[in-house]
Structures are given as C-alpha cells and as structure tokens.
Coordinates of N, CA and C and ligand atoms in Angstrom, one line a residue:
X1 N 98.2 94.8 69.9 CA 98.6 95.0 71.3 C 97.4 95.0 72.2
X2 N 97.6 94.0 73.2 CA 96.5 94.4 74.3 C 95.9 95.6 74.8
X3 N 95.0 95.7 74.8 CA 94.8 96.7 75.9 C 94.4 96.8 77.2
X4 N 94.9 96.9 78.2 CA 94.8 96.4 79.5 C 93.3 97.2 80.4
X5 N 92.9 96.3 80.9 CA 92.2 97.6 82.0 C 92.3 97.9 83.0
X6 N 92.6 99.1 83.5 CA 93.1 99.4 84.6 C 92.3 100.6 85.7
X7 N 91.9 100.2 87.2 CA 91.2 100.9 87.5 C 91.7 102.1 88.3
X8 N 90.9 102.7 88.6 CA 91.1 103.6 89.5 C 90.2 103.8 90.5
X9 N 91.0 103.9 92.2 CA 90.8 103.6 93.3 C 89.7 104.9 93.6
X10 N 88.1 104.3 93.9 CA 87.4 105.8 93.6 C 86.7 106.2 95.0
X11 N 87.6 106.1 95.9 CA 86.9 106.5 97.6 C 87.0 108.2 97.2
X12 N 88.1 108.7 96.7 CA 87.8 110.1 97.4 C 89.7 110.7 96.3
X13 N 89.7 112.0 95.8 CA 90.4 112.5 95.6 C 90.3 112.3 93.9
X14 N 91.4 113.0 93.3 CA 91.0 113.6 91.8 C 90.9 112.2 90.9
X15 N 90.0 111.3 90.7 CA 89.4 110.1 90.0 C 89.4 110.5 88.6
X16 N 88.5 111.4 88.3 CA 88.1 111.5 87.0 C 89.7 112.1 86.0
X17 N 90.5 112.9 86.7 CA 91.5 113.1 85.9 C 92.1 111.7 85.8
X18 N 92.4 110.9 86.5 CA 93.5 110.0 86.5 C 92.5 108.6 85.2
X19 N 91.5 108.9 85.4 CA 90.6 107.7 84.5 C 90.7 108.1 83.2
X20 N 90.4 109.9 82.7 CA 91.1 110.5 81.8 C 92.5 110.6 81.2
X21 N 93.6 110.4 82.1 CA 95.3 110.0 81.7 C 95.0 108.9 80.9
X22 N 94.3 108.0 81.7 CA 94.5 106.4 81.5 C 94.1 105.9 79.9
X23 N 92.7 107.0 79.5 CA 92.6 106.5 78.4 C 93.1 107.4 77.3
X24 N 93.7 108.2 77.9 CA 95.0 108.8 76.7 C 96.1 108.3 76.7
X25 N 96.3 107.1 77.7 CA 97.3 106.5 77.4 C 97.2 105.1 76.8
X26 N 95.9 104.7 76.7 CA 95.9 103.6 75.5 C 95.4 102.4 76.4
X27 N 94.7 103.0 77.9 CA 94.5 101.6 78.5 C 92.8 101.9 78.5
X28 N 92.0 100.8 79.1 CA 90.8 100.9 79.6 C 90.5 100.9 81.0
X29 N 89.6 102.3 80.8 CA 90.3 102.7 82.3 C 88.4 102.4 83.2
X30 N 88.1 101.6 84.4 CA 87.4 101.5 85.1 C 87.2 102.2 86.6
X31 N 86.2 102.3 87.6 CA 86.6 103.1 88.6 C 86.3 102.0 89.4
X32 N 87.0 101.8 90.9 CA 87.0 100.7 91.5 C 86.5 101.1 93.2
X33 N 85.4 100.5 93.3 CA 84.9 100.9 94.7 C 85.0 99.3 95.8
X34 N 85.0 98.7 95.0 CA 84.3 97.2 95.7 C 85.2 96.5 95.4
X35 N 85.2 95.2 96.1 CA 86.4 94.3 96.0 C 85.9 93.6 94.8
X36 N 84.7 93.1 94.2 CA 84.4 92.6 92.8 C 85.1 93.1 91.8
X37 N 85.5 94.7 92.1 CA 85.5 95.6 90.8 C 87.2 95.5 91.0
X38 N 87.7 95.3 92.1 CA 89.1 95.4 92.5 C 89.7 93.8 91.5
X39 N 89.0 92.7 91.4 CA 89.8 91.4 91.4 C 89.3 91.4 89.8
X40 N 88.4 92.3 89.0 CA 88.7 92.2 87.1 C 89.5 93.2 86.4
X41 N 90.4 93.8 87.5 CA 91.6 94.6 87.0 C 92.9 94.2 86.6
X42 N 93.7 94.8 85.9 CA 94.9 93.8 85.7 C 95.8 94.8 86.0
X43 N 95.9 96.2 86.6 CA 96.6 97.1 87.6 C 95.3 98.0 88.1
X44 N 96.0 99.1 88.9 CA 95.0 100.0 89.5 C 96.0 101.1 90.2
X45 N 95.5 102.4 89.5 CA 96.4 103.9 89.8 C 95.5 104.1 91.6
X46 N 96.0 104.4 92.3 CA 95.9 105.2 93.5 C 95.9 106.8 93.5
X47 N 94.9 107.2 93.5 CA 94.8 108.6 93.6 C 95.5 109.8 94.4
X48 N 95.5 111.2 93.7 CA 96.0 112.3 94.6 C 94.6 112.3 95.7
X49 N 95.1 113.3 96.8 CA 93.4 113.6 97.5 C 94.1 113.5 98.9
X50 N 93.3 112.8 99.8 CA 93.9 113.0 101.3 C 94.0 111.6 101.9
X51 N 95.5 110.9 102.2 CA 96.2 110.1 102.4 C 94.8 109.0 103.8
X52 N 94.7 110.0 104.5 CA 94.1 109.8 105.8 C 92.4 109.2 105.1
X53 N 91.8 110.1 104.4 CA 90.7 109.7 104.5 C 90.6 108.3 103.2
X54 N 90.9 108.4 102.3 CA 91.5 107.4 101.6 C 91.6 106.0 102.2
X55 N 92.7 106.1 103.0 CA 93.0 104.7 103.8 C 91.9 104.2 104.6
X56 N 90.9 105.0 105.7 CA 89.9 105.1 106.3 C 88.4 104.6 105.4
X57 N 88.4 104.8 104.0 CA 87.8 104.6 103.2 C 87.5 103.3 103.0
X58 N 88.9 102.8 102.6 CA 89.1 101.9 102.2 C 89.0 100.6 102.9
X59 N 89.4 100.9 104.3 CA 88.7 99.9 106.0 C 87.7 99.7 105.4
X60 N 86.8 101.2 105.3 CA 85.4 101.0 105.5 C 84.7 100.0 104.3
X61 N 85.4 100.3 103.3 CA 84.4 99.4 102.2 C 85.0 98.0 101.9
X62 N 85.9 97.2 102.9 CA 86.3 96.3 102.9 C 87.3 96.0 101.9
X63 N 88.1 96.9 101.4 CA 89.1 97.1 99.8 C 90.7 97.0 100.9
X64 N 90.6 97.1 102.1 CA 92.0 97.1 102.5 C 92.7 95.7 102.2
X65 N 92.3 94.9 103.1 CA 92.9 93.6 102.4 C 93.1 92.9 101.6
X66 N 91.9 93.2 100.6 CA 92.2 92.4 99.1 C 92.7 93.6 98.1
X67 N 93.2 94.6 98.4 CA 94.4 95.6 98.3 C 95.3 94.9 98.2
X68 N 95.8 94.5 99.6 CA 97.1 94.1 99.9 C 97.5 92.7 99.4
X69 N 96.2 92.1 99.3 CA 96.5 89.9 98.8 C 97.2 90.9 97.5
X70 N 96.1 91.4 96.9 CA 96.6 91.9 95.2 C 98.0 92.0 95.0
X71 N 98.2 92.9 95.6 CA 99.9 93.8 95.3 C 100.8 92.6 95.7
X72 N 101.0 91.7 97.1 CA 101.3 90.8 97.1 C 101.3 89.8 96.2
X73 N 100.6 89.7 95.6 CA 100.7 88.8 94.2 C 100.9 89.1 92.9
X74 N 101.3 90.5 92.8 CA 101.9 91.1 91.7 C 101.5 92.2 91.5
X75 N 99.4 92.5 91.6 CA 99.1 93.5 90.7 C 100.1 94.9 90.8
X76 N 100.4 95.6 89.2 CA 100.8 96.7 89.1 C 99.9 97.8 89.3
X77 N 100.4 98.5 90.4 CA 99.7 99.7 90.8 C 100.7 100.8 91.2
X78 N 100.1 102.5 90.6 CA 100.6 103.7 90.5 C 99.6 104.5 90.9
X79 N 101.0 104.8 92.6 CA 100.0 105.9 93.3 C 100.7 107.5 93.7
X80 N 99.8 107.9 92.7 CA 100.3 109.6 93.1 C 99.9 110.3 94.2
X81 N 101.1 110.9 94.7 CA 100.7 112.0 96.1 C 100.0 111.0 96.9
X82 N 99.0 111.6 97.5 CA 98.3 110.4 98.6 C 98.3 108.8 97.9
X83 N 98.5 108.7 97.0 CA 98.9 107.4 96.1 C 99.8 106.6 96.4
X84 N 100.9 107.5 96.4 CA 102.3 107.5 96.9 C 102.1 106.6 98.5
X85 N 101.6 107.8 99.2 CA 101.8 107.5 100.7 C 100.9 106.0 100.7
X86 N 99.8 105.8 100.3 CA 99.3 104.4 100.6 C 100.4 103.2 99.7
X87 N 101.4 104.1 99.0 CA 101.9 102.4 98.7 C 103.5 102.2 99.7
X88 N 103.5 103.1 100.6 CA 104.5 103.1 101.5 C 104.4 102.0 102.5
X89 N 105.6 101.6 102.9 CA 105.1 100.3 103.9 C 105.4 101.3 105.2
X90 N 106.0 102.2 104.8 CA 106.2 103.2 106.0 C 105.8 104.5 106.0
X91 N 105.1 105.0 106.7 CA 105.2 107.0 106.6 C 105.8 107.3 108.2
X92 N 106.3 108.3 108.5 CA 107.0 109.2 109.1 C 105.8 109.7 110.4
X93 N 104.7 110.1 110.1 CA 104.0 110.7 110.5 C 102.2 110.7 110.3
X94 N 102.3 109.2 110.7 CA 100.5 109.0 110.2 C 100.2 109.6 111.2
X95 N 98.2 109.8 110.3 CA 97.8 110.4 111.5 C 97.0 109.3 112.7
X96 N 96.2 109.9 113.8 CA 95.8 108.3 113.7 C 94.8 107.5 113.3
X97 N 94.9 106.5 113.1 CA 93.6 105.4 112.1 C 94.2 105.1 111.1
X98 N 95.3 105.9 110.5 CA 95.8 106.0 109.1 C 96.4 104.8 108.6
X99 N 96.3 103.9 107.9 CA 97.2 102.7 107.1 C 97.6 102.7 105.9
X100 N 98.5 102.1 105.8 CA 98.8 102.2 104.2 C 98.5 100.8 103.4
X101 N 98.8 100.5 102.3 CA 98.8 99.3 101.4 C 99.7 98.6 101.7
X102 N 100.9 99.4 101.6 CA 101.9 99.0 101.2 C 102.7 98.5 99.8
X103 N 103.8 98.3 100.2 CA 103.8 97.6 98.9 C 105.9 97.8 98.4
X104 N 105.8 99.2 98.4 CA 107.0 99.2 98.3 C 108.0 100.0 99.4
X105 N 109.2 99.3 99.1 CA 109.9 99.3 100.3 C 110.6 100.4 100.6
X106 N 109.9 102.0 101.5 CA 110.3 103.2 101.7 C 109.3 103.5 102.4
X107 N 110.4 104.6 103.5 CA 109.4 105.4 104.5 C 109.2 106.6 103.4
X108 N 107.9 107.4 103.6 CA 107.8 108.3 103.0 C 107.4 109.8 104.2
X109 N 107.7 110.9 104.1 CA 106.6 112.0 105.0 C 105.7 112.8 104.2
X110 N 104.9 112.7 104.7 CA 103.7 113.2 104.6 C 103.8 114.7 104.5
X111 N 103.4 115.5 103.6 CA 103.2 116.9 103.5 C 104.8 117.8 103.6
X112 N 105.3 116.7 102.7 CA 107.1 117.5 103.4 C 107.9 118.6 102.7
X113 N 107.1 119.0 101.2 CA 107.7 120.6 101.0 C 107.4 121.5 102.0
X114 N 106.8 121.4 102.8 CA 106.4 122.4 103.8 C 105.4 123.6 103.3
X115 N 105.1 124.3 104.5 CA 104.3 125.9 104.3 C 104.4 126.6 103.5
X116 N 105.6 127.1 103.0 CA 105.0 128.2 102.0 C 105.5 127.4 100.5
X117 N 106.1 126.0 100.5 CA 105.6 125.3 99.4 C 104.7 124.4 99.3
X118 N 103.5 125.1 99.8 CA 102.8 123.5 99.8 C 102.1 123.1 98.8
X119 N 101.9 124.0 97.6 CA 101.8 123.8 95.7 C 102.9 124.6 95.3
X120 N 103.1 124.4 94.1 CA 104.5 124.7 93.3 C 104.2 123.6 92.1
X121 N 105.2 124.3 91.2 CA 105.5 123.0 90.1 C 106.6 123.0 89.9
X122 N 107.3 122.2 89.4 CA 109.1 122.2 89.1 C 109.0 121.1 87.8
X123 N 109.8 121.8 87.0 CA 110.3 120.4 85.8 C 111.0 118.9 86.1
X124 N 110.8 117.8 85.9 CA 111.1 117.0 86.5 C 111.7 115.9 85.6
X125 N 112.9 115.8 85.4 CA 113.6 114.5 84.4 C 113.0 113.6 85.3
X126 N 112.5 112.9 84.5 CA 112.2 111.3 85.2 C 112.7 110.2 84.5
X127 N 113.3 108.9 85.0 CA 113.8 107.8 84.3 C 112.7 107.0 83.7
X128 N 112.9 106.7 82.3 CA 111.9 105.6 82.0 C 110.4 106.8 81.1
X129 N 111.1 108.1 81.3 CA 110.2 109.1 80.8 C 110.8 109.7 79.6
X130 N 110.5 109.4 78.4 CA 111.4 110.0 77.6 C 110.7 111.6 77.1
X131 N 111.5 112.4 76.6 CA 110.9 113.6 75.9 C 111.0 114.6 76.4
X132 N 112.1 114.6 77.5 CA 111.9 116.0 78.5 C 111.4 115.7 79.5
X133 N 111.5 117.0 80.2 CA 110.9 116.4 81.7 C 109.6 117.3 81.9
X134 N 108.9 116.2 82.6 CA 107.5 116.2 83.1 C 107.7 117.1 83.7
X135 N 105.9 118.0 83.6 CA 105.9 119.3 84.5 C 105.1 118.8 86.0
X136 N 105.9 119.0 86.9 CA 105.4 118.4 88.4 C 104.2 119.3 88.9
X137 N 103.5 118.7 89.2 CA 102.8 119.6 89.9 C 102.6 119.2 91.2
X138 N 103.2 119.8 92.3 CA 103.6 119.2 93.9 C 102.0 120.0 94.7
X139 N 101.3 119.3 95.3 CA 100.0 119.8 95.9 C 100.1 119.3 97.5
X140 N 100.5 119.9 98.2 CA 101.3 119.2 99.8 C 101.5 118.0 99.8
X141 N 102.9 118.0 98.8 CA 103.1 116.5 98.4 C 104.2 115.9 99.6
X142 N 104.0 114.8 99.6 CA 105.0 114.4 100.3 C 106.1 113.8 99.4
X143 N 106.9 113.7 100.0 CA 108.7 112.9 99.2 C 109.1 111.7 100.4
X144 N 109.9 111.1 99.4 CA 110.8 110.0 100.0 C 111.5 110.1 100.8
X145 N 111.6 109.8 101.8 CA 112.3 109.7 103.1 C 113.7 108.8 102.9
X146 N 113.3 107.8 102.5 CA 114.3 106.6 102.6 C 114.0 105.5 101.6
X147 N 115.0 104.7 101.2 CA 113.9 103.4 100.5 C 115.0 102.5 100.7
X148 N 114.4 101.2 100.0 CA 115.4 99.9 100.6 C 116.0 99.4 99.0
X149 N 116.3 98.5 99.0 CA 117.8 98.1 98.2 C 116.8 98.0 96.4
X150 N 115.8 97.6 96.5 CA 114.9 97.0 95.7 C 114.0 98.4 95.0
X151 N 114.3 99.1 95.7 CA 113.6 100.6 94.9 C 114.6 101.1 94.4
X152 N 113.8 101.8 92.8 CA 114.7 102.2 92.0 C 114.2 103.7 92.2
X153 N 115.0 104.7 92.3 CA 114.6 106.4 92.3 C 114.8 106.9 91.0
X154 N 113.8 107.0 90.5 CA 113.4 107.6 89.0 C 113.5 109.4 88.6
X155 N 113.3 110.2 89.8 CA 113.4 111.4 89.6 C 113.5 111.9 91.3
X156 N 114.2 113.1 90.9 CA 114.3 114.0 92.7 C 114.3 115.3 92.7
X157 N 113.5 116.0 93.3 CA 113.6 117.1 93.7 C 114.2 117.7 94.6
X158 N 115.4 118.8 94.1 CA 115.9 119.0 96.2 C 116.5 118.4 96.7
X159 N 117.0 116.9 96.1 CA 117.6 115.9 96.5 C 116.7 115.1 97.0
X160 N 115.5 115.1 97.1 CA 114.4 114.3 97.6 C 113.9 113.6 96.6
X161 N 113.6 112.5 96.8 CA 113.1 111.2 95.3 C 111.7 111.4 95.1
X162 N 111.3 111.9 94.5 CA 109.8 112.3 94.3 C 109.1 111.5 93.2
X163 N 109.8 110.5 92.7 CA 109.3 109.1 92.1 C 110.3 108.0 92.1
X164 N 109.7 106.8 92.4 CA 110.2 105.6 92.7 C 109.3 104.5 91.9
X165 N 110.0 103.4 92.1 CA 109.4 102.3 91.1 C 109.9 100.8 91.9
X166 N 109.1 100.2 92.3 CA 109.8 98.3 92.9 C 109.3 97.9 91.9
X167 N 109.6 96.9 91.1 CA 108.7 95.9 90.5 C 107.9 96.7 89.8
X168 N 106.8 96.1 90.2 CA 105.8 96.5 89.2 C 104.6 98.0 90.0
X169 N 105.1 98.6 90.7 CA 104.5 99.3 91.7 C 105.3 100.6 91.5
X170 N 104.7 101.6 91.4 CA 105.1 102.8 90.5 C 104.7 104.4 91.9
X171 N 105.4 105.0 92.0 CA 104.5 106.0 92.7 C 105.2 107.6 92.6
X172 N 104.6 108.9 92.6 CA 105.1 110.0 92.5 C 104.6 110.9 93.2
X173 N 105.3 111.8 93.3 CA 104.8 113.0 94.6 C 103.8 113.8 94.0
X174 N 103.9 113.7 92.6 CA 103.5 114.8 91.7 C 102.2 113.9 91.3
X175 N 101.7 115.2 90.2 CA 100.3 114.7 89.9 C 99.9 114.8 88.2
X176 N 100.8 114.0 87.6 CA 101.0 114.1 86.1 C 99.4 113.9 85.4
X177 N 98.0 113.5 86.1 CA 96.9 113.6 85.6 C 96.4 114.8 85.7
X178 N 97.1 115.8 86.4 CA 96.6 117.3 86.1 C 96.8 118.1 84.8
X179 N 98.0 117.7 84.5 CA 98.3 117.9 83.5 C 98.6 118.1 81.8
X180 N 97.6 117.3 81.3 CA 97.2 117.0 80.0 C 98.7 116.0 79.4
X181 N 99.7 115.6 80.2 CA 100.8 115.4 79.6 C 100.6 113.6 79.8
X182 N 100.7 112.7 78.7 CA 100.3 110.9 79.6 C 101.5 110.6 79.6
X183 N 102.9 111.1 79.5 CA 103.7 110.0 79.4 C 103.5 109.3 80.5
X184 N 103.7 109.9 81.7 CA 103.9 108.9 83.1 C 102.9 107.7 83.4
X185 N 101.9 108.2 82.5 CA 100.6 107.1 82.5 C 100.8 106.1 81.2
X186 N 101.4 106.6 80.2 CA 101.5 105.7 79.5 C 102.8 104.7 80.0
X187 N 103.8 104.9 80.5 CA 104.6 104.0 81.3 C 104.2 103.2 82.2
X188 N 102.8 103.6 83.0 CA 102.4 103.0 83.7 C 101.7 101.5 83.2
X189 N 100.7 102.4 82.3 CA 100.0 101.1 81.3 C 101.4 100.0 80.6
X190 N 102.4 100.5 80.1 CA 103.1 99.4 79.4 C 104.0 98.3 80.5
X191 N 103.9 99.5 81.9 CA 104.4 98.3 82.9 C 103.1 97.2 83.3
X192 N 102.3 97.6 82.9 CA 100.5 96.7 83.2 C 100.9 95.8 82.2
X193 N 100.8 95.9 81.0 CA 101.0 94.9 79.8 C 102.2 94.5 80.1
X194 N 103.4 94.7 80.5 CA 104.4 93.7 80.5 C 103.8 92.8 81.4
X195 N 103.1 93.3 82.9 CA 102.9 92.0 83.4 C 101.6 91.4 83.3
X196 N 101.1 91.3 82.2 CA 99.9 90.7 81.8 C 100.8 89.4 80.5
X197 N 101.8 90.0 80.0 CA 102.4 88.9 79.1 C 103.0 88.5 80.1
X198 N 103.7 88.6 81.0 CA 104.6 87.8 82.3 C 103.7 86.5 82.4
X199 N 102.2 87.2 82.8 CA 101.5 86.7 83.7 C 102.0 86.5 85.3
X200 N 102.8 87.7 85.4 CA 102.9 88.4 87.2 C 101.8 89.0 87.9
X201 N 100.4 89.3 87.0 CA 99.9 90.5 87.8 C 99.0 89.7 88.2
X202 N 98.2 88.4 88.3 CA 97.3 87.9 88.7 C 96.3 88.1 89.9
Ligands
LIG301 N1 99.0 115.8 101.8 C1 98.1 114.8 101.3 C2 98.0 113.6 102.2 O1 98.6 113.4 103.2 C3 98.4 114.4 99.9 C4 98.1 115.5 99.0 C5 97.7 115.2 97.6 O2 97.4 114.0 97.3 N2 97.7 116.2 96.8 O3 97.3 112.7 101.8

C-alpha cells in the first residue's frame, strides 16, 4: 500500500499534534509553510488554532492562492475547527481581513457553542468512523450553519453538523489530534490514497 504524504498547514495553531495523528495513521506526515512545500503534497490537514490569524498568515506568505488552484484541482484536505472555517466558502461572521480557502459548499459560524460552552467534549458517532464514537473535543468550535446539495453530514451535535465531507475535502468542529484516537485521521489518509489511485488529487 502506498504511503501518502500529507502535510500540515504550519502558520499557527496545534501542528505538532495533527503531524503526530498523521503518522499514526500510516501516512507521511510534512509541515507546510511555502508554496514549494504546498505543491509535493498529495493532501494537507488544516489546523485547530485561530481562524483569523491563520487566513491572515497565509495572505502573508503567499499560500492563499495556490491553496485554492490546489483544492480546485482536487487536492484532499482536512480542516479541523479553524480548519473547518478556512474550508468554508462561507462564514456567518468574519472578522475583518479574514478569508477562507474555500472549498466546500457551507456557511459555517464561527465560535457557535457559545459562552459557557466554549470547551466541552461530547461522544460523537461519525459516518465513515467505525468503532464507536469519537471523543469530540469542541474548543470555541464553530458548527455548520447550512450546506449545499453536494455535502455529505457525517456527524451532529445538538442538531448541528459538526462534520462534513464534499468530495475529497473533509472537515470537523472537533479536534480528534488531541486525542490519541487516529481513526478520523486514518480516514482521512485512505481518502488521500483513494485519490492518489484516481489520480484526482493532482
Ligand atoms: N474559534 C476559533 C476560530 O475562529 C477556532 C478555535 C479552534 O480552532 N479551536 O478560529
């Protein structure tokens, strides 16, 4: 079986766990600053951390747009929490400066368990997750607002979709690299190798 390599987006927020999931889930995992380092990946996770400075980051080091050619041409990418919100083609409530990637088709809000949930964890069935459900860990996560015909809602909290899936583009409210647990990473990586045999993620 292949092993894919897959990076992780390293402006700002918890990197080192998510690079740690990645190689417990059987991929090779890189950290990705530069657009060089962006185009010898064959997916790339989007980190927890802060939505705003993240996107701001990513202006700055010239990664916004060859972000977006990427995902437009296939690459598989999984973004948690602030991950999430950059693969939104919509948020509710940016701040200002703030952009997203884009990518899949849903408004998302930003920090929407509210005040006196703004950490919690909740057990979480997720589709495509076998073994029980994943322990969430919600860190002023935001949830799904809305999504369009082409997004599939894999798990919900509260009635709110707190993971979603288009294609090859994966995202959750939660932060399953906190938690020593890979399934969600390992689904991530086998959605990378399906589209490395496709040859979709180019
Ligand atoms: N609330 C944060 C944001 O807007 C996300 C928090 C997280 O990633 N834990 O970016």
């Amino acid at each position: 079986m292949t092993t894919p390599v897959i990076g992780v987006l390293a402006l700002q927020g918890d990197v080192r766990e998510h690079l740690a999931a990645l190689e417990g889930a059987g991929a090779q995992a890189r950290q990705v600053r530069r657009p060089e380092e962006l185009a010898g990946v064959d997916g790339l996770v989007i980190p927890g951390g802060e939505s705003t400075t993240i996107s701001k980051l990513a202006v700055a080091f010239g990664l916004m747009e060859p972000l977006r050619a990427r995902v437009a041409a296939g690459l598989p990418v999984y973004g948690s929490c602030a991950g999430m919100i950059m693969l939104a083609d919509k948020i509710l409530d940016p701040r200002s400066g703030q952009e997203t990637v884009g990518g899949i088709d849903m408004i998302v809000r930003r920090n929407a368990f509210g005040r006196q949930n703004e950490s919690f964890e909740a057990a979480v069935e997720m589709i495509g997750v076998e073994g029980g459900a994943v322990e969430g860990v919600f860190i002023r996560a935001p949830w799904v607002e809305s999504t369009g015909a082409r997004v599939e809602v894999l798990a919900e909290v509260d009635g709110h979709p707190v993971a979603v899936r288009q294609d090859g583009l994966l995202a959750t409210s939660f932060h399953p690299e906190l938690t020593g647990d890979h399934r969600v990473h390992r689904l991530f990586t086998a959605m990378v190798r399906d589209a490395l045999v496709a040859g979709t993620g180019a």
